[in-house]
PDB file of C-alpha atoms in Angstrom:
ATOM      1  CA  UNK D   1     -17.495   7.042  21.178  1.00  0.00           C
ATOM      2  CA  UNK D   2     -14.659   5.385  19.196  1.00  0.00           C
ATOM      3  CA  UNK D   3     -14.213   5.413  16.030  1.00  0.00           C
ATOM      4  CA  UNK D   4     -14.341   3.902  12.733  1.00  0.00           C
ATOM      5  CA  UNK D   5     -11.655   3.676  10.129  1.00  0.00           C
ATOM      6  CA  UNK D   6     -14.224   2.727   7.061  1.00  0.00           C
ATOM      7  CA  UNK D   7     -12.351   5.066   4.685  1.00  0.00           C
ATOM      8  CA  UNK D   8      -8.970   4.187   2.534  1.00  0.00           C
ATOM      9  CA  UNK D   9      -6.869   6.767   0.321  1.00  0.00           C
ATOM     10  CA  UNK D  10      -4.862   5.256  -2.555  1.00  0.00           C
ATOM     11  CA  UNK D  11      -2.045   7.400  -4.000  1.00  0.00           C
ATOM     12  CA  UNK D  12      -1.279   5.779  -7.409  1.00  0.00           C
ATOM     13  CA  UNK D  13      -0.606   9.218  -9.123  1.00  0.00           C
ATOM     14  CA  UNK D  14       3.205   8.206 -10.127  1.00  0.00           C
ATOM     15  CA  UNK D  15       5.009   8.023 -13.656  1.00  0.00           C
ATOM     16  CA  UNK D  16       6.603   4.485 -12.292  1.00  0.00           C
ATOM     17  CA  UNK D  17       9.848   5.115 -14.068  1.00  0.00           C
ATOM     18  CA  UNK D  18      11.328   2.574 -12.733  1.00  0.00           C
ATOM     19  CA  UNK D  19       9.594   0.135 -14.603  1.00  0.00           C
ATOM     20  CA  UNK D  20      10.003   1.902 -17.694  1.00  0.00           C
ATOM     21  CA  UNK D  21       9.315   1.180 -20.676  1.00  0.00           C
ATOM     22  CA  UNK D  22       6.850  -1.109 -19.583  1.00  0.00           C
ATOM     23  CA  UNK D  23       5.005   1.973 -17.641  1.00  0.00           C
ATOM     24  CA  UNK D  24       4.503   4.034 -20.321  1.00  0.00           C
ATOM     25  CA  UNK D  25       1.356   2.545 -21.688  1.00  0.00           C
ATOM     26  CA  UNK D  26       0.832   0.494 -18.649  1.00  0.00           C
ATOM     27  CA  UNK D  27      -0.066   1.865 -15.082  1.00  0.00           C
ATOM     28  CA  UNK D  28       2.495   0.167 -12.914  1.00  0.00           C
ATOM     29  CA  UNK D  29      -0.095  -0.289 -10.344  1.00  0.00           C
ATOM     30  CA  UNK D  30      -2.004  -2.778 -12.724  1.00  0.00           C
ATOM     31  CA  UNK D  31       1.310  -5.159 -13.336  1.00  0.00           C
ATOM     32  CA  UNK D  32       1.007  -8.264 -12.575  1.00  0.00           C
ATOM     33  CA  UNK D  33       2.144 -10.160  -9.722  1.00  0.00           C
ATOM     34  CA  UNK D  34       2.176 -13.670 -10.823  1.00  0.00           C
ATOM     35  CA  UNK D  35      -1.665 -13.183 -11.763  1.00  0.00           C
ATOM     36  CA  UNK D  36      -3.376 -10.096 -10.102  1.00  0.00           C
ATOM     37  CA  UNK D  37      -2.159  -6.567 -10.048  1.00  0.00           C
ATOM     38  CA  UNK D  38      -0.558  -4.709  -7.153  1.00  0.00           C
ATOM     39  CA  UNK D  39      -3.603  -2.758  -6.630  1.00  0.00           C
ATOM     40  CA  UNK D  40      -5.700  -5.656  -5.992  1.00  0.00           C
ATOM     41  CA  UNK D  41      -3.547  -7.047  -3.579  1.00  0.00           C
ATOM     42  CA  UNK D  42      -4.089  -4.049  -1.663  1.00  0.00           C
ATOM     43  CA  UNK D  43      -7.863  -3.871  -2.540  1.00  0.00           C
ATOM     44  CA  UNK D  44      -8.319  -6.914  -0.723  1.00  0.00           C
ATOM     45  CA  UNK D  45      -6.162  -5.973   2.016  1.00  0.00           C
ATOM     46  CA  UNK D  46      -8.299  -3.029   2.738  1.00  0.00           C
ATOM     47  CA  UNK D  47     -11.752  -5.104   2.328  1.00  0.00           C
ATOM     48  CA  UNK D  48     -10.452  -7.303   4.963  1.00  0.00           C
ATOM     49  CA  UNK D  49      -9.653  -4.776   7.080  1.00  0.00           C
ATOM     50  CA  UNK D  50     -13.212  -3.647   6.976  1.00  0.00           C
ATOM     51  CA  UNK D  51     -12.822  -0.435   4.896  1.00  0.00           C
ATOM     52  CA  UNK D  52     -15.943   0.225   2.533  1.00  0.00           C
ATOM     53  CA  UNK D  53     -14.811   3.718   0.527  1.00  0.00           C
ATOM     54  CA  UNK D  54     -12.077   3.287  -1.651  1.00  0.00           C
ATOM     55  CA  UNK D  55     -10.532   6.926  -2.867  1.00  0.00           C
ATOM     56  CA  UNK D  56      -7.828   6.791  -5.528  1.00  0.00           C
ATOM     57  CA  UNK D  57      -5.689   9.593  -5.936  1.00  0.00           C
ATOM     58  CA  UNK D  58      -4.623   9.119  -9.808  1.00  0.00           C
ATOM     59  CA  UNK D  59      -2.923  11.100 -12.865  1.00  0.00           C
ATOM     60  CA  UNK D  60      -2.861  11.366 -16.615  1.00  0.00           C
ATOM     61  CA  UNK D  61      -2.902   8.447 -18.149  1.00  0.00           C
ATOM     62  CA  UNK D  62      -4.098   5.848 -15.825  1.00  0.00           C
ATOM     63  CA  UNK D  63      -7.117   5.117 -17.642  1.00  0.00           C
ATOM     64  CA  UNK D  64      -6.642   1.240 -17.412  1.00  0.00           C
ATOM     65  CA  UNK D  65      -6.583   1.499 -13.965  1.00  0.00           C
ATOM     66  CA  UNK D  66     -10.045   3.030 -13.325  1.00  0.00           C
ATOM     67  CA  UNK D  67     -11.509   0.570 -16.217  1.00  0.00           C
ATOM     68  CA  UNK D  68      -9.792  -2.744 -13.914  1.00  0.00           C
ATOM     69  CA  UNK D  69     -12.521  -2.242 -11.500  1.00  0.00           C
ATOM     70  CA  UNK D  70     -15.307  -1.708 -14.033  1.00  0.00           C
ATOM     71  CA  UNK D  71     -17.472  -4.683 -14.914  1.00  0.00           C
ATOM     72  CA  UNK D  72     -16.561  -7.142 -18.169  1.00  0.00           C
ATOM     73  CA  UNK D  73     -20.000  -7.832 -19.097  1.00  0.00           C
ATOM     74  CA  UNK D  74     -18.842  -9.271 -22.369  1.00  0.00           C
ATOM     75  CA  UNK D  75     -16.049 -11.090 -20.795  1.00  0.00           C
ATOM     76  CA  UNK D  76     -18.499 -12.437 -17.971  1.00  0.00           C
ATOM     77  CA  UNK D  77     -20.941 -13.771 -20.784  1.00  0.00           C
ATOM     78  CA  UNK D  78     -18.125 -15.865 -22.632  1.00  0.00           C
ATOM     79  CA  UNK D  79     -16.895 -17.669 -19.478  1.00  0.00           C
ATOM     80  CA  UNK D  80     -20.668 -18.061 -18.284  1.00  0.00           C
ATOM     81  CA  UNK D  81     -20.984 -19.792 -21.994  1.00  0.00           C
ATOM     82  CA  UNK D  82     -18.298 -22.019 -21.656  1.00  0.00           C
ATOM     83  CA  UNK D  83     -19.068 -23.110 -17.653  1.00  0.00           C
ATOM     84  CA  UNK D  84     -15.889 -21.501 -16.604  1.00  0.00           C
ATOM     85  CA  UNK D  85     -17.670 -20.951 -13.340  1.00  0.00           C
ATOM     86  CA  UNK D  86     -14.001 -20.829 -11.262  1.00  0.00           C
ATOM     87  CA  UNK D  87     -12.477 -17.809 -13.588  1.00  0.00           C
ATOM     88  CA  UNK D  88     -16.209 -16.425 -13.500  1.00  0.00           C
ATOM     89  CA  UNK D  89     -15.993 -15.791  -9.431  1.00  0.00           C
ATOM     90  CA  UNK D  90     -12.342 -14.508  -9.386  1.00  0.00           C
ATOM     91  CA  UNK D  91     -13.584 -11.994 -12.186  1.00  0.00           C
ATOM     92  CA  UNK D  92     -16.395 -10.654 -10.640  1.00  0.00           C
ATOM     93  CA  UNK D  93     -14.302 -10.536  -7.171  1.00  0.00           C
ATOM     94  CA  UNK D  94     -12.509  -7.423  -8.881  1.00  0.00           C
ATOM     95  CA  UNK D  95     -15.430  -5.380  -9.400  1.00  0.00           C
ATOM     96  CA  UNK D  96     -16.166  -2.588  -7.197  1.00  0.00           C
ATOM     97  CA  UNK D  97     -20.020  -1.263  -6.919  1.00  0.00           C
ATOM     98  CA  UNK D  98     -21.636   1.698  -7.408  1.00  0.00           C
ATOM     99  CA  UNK D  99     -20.347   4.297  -5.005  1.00  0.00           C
ATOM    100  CA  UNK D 100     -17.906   1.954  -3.308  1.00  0.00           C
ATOM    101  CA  UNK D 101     -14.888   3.466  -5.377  1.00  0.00           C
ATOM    102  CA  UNK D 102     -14.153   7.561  -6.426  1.00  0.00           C
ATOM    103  CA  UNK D 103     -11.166   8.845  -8.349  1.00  0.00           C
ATOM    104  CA  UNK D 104      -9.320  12.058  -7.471  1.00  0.00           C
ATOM    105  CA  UNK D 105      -6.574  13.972  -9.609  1.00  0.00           C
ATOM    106  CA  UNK D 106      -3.532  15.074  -8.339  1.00  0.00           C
ATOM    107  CA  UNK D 107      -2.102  17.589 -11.683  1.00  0.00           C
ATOM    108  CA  UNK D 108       1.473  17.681 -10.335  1.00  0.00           C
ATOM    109  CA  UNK D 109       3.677  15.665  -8.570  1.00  0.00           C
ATOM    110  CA  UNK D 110       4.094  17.278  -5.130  1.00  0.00           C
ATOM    111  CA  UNK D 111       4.792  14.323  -3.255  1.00  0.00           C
ATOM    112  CA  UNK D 112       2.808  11.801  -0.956  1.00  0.00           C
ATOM    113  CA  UNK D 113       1.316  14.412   1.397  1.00  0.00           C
ATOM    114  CA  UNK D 114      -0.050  16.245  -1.680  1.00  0.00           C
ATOM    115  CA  UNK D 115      -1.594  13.558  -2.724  1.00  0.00           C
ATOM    116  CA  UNK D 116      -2.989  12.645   0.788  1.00  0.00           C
ATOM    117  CA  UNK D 117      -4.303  16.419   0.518  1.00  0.00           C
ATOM    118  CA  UNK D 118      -6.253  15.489  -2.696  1.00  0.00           C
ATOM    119  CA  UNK D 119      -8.709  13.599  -0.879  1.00  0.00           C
ATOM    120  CA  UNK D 120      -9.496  15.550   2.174  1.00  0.00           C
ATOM    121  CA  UNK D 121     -12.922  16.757   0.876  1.00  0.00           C
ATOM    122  CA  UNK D 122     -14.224  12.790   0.266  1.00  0.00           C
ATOM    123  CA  UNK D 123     -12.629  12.162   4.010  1.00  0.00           C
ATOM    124  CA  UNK D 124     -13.907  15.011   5.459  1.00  0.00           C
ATOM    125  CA  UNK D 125     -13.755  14.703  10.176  1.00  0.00           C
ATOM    126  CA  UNK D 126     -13.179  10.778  10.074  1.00  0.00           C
ATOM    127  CA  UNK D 127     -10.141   9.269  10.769  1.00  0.00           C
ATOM    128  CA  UNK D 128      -9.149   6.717   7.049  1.00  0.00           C
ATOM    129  CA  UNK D 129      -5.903   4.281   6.107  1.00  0.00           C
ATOM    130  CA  UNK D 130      -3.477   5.529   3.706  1.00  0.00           C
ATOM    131  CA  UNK D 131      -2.456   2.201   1.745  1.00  0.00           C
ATOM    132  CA  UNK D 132       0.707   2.262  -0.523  1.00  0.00           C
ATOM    133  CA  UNK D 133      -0.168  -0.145  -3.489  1.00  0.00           C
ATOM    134  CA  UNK D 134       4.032  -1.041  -3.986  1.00  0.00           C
ATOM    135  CA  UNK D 135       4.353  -2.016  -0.636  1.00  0.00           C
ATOM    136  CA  UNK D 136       2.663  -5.551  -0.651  1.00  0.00           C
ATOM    137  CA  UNK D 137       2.879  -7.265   2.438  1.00  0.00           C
ATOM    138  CA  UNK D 138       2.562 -11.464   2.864  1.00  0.00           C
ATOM    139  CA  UNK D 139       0.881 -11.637   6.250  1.00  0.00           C
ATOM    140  CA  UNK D 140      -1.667 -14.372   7.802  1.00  0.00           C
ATOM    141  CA  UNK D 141      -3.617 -11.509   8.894  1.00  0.00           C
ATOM    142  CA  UNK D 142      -3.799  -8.915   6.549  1.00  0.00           C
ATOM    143  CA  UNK D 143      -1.133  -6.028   7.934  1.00  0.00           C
ATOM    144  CA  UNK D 144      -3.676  -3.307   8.186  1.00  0.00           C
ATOM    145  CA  UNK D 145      -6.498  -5.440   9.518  1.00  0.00           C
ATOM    146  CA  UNK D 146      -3.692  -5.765  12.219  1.00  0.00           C
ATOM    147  CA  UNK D 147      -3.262  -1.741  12.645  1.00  0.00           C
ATOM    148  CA  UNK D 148      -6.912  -1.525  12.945  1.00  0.00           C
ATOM    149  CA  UNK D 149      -7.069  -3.348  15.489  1.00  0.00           C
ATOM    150  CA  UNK D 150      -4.593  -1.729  17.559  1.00  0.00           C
ATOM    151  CA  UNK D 151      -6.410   1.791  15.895  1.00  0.00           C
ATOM    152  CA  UNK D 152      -9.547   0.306  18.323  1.00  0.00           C
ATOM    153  CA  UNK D 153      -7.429   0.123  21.487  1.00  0.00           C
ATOM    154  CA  UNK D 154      -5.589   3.408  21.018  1.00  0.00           C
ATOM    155  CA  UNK D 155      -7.407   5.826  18.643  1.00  0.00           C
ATOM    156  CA  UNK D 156      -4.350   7.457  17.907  1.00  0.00           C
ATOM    157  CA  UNK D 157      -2.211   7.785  14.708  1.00  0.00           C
ATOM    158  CA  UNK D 158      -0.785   4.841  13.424  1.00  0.00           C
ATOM    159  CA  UNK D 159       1.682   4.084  10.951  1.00  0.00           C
ATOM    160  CA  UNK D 160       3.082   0.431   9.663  1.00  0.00           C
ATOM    161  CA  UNK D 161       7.078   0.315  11.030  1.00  0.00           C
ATOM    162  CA  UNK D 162       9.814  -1.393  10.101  1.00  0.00           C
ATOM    163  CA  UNK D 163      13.768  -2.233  11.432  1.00  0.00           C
ATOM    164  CA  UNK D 164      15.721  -1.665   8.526  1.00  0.00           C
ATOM    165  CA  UNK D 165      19.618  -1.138   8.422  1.00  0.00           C
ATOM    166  CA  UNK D 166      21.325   1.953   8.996  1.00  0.00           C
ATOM    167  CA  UNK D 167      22.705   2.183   6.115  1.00  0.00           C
ATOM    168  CA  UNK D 168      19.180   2.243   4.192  1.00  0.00           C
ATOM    169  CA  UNK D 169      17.669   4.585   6.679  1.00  0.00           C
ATOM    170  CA  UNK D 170      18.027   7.827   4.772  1.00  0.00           C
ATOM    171  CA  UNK D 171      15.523   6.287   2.582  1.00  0.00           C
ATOM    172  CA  UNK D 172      12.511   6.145   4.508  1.00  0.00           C
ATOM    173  CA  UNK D 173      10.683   8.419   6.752  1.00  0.00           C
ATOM    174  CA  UNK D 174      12.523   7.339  10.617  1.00  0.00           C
ATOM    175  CA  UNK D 175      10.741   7.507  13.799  1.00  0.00           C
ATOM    176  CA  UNK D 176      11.843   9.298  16.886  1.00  0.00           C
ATOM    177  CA  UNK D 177      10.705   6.481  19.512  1.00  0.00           C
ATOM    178  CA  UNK D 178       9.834   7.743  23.076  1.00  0.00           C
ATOM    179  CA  UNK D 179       8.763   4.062  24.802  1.00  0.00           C
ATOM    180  CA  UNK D 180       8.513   1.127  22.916  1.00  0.00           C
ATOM    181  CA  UNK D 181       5.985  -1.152  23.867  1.00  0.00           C
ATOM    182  CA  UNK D 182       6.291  -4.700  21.477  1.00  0.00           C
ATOM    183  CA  UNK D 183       4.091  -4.062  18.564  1.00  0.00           C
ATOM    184  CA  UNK D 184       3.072  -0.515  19.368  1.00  0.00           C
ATOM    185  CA  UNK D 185       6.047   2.218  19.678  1.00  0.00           C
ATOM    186  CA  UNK D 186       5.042   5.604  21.408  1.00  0.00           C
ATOM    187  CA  UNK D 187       6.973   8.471  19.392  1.00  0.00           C
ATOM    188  CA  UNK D 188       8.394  11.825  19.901  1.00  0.00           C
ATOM    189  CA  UNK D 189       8.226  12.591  16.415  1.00  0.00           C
ATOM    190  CA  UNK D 190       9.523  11.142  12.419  1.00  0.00           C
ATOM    191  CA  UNK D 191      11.971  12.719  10.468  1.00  0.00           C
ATOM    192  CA  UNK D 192      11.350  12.127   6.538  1.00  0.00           C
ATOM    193  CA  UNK D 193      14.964  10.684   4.547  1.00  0.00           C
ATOM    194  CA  UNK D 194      17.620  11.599   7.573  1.00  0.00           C
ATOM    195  CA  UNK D 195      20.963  12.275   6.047  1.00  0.00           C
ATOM    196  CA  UNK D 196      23.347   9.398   6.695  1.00  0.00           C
ATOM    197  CA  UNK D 197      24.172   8.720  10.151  1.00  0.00           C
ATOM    198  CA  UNK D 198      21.849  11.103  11.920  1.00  0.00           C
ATOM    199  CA  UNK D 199      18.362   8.815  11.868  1.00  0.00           C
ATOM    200  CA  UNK D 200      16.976   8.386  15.391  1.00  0.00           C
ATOM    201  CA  UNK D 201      16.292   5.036  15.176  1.00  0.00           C
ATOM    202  CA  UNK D 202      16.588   1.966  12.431  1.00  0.00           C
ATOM    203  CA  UNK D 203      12.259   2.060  13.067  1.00  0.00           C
ATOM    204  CA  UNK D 204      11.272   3.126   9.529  1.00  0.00           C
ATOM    205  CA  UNK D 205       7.684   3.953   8.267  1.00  0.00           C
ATOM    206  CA  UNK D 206       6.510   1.844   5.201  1.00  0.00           C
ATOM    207  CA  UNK D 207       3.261   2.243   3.653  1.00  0.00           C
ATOM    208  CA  UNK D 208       0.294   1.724   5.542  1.00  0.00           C
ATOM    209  CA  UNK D 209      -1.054   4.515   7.866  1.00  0.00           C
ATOM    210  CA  UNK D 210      -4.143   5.374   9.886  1.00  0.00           C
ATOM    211  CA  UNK D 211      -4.545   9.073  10.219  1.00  0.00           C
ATOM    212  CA  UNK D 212      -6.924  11.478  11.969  1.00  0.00           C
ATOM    213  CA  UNK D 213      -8.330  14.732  10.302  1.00  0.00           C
ATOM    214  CA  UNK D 214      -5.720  16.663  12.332  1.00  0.00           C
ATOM    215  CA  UNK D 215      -3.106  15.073   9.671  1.00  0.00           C
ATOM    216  CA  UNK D 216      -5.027  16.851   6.673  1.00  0.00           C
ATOM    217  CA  UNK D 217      -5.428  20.328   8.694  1.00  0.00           C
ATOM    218  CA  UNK D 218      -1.215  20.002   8.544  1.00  0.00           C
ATOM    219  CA  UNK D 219      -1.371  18.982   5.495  1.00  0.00           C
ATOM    220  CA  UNK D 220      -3.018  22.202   4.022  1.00  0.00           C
ATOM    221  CA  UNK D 221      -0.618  24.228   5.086  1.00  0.00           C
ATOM    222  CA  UNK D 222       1.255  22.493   1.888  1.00  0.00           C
ATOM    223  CA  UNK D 223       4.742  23.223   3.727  1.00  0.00           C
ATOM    224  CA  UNK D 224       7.620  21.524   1.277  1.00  0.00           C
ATOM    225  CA  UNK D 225      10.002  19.302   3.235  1.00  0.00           C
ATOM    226  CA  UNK D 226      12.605  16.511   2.083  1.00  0.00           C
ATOM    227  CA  UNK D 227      13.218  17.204  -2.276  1.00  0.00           C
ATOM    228  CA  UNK D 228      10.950  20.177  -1.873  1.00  0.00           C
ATOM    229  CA  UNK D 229       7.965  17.500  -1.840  1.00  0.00           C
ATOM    230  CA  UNK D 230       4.926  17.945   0.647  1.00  0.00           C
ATOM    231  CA  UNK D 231       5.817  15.280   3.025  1.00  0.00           C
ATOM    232  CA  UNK D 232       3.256  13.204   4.722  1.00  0.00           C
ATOM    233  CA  UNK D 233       5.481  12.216   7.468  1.00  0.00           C
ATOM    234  CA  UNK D 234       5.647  15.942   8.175  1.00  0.00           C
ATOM    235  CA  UNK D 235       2.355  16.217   8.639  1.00  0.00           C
ATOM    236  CA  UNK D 236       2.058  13.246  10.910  1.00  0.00           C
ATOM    237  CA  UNK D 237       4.849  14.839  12.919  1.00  0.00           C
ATOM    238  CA  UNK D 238       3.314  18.161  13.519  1.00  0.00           C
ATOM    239  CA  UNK D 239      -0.015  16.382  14.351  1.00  0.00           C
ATOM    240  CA  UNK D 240       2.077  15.126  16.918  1.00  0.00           C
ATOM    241  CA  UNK D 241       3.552  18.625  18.019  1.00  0.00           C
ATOM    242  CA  UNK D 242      -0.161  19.278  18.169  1.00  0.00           C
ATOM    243  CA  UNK D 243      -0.783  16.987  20.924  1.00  0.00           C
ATOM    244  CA  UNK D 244      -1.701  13.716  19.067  1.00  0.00           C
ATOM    245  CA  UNK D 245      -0.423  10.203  19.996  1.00  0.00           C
ATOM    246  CA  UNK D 246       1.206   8.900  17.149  1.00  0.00           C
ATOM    247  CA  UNK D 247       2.309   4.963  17.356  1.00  0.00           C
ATOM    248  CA  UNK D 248       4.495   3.213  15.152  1.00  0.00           C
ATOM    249  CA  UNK D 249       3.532  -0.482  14.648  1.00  0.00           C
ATOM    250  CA  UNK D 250       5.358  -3.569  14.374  1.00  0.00           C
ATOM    251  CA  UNK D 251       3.314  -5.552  12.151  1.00  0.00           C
ATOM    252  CA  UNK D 252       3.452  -9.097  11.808  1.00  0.00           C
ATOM    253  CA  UNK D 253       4.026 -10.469   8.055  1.00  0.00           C
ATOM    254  CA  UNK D 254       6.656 -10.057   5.341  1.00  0.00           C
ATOM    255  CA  UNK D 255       7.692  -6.637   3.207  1.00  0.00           C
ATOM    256  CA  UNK D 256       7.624  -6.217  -0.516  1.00  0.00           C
ATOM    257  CA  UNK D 257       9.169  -2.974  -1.947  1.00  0.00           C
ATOM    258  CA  UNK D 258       7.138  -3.979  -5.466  1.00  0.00           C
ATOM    259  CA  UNK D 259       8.012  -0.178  -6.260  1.00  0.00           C
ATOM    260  CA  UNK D 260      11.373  -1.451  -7.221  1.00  0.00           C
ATOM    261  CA  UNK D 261      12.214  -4.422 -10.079  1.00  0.00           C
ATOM    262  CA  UNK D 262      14.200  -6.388  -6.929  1.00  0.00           C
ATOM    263  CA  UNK D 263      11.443  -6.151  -5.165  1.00  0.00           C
ATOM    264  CA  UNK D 264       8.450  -6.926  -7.286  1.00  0.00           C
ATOM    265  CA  UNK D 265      10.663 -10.208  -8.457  1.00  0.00           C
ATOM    266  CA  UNK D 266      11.236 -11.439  -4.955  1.00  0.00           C
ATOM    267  CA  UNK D 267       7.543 -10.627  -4.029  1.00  0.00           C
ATOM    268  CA  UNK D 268       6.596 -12.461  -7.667  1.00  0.00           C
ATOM    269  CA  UNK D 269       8.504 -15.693  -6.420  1.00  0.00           C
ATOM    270  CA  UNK D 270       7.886 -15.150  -2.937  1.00  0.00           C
ATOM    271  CA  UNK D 271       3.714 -15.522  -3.349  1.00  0.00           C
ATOM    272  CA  UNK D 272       4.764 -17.991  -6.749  1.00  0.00           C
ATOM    273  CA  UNK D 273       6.378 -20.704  -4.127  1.00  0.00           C
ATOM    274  CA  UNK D 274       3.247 -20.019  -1.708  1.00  0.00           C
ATOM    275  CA  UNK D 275       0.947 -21.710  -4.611  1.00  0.00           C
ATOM    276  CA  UNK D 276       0.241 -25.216  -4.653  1.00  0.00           C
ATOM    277  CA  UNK D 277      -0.605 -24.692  -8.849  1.00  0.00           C
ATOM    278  CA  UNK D 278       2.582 -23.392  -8.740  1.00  0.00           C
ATOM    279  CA  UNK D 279       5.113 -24.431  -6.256  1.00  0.00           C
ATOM    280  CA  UNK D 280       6.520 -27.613  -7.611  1.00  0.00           C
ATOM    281  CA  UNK D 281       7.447 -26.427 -11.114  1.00  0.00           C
ATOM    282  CA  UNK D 282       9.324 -22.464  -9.762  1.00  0.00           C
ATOM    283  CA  UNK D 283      11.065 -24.907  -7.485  1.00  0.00           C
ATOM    284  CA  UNK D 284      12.305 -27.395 -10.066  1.00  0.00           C
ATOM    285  CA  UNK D 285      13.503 -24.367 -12.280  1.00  0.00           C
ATOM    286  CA  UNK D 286      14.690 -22.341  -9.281  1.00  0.00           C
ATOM    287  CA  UNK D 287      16.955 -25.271  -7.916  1.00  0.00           C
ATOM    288  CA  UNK D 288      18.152 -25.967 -11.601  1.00  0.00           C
ATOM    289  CA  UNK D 289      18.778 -22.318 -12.435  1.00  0.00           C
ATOM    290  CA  UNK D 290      20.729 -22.343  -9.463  1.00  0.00           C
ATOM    291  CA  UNK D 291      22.726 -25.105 -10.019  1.00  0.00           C
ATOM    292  CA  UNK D 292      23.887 -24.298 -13.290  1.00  0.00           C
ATOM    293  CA  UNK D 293      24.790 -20.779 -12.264  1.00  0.00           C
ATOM    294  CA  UNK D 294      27.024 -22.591  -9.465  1.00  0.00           C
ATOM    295  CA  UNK D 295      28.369 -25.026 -12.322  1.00  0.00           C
ATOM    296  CA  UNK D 296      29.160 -21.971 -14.314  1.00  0.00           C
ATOM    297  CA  UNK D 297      31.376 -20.365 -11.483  1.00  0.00           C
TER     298      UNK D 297
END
């Protein structure tokens, strides 16, 4: 019988320093891009892909996160008032139900893996995405509607993959590739932030994964790898050792790193210029903007 990936983990336990100060009463997972958060970017990414349990792995102080998926009741009685049927829909689109959503804590920063590890009692023998809220994706099909898909054909792990240049390599988790197939890459293994020059491949892992139970039983063993963190790429490589297919996958859509400002302001006019409310009036400004930096020169 094949299985089911109904089940998605959220890590959204970090400090976001990078956006500080703006992080340090806001969650950076609840910024904006241009009007929704990060989070429900991914949200809806995950719906689409058919997932109906929704576990966030969270921290101290993201309060405002949880409450983002609560109801407004208030707020949904003023725009019923005024007829603001429109703003009424997208509102209620961002409300979870009953059951549908459960938050875990993760006390100390041990890495990715740890966090993965949080979860493994609400997961329990089922195979479940891992979805990276800063890495937002522009795809026509939703990028991990794509890897279940290929999840259906192969039941093996999969994880979203990636060219990227050598010279950025050491920042990602790299795979080891054993056949590649198109889309789908066969592996021999990952290796987790290779020192310059020694990555076996320019394939790197970005943040969507679908993982079997085997991943958690590595995972317990809470083994420290790259900055002393438990590594999830770790324990998707010994899963492997184990006897496990694991597949790297091509997916078919555009990469935001939103856990960087670069990124989160190429991603904000990126989905800005894909608007039609919106398009005309970045563009004017854009091409101006431009133009008088040129003149400047």
């Amino acid at each position: 019988m094949r299985s089911k990936v109904t089940k998605a983990i959220f890590p959204v336990a970090g400090m976001g320093t990078r956006f500080l100060p703006a992080t340090k009463s806001v969650p950076k997972e609840i910024m904006t891009l241009v009007d929704r958060p990060l989070v429900q970017y991914a949200i809806d990414e995950a719906r689409a892909a058919g997932i109906k349990e929704f576990i966030f792995v969270t921290s101290r102080g993201k309060g405002a996160l949880e409450d983002y998926f609560d109801n407004a009741p208030q707020l949904e009685q003023e725009l019923r008032k005024k007829g603001k049927t429109e703003l009424l829909d997208i509102l209620k689109s961002t409300n979870m139900d009953s059951g549908e959503i459960a938050y875990m804590r993760q006390h100390k920063p041990l890495g990715l893996g740890h966090a993965v590890w949080c979860a493994r009692r609400l997961i329990g023998n089922e195979p479940f995405a891992v979805i990276l809220p800063d890495d937002v994706i522009a795809a026509e099909k939703p990028c991990l509607e794509q890897m279940v898909e290929a999840f259906e054909e192969t039941q093996g792990n999969i994880v979203a993959a990636m060219e990227v240049p050598d010279d950025k390599a050491s920042s990602y988790g790299v795979l080891d590739i054993k056949e590649d197939m198109g889309a789908l890459v066969s592996t021999k293994g990952m290796v987790e932030k290779p020192a310059p020059g020694t990555a076996p491949s320019n394939l790197a892992v970005i943040g969507r994964y679908i993982l079997s139970p085997t991943v958690l039983k590595m995972l317990n063993k809470k083994k420290p790898g790259a900055g002393g963190e438990i590594q999830l790429t770790d324990a998707i490589a010994d899963a492997r050792d184990e006897g496990e297919e694991v597949y790297g996958f091509r997916f078919r859509g555009q990469r935001f790193d939103c856990g960087s400002k670069a990124g989160f302001l190429q991603a904000t006019v990126s989905f800005a210029l894909a608007r039609d409310d919106l398009r005309d009036d970045l563009r004017n400004f854009l091409y101006d903007t431009l133009n008088a930096d040129r003149a400047a020169q």
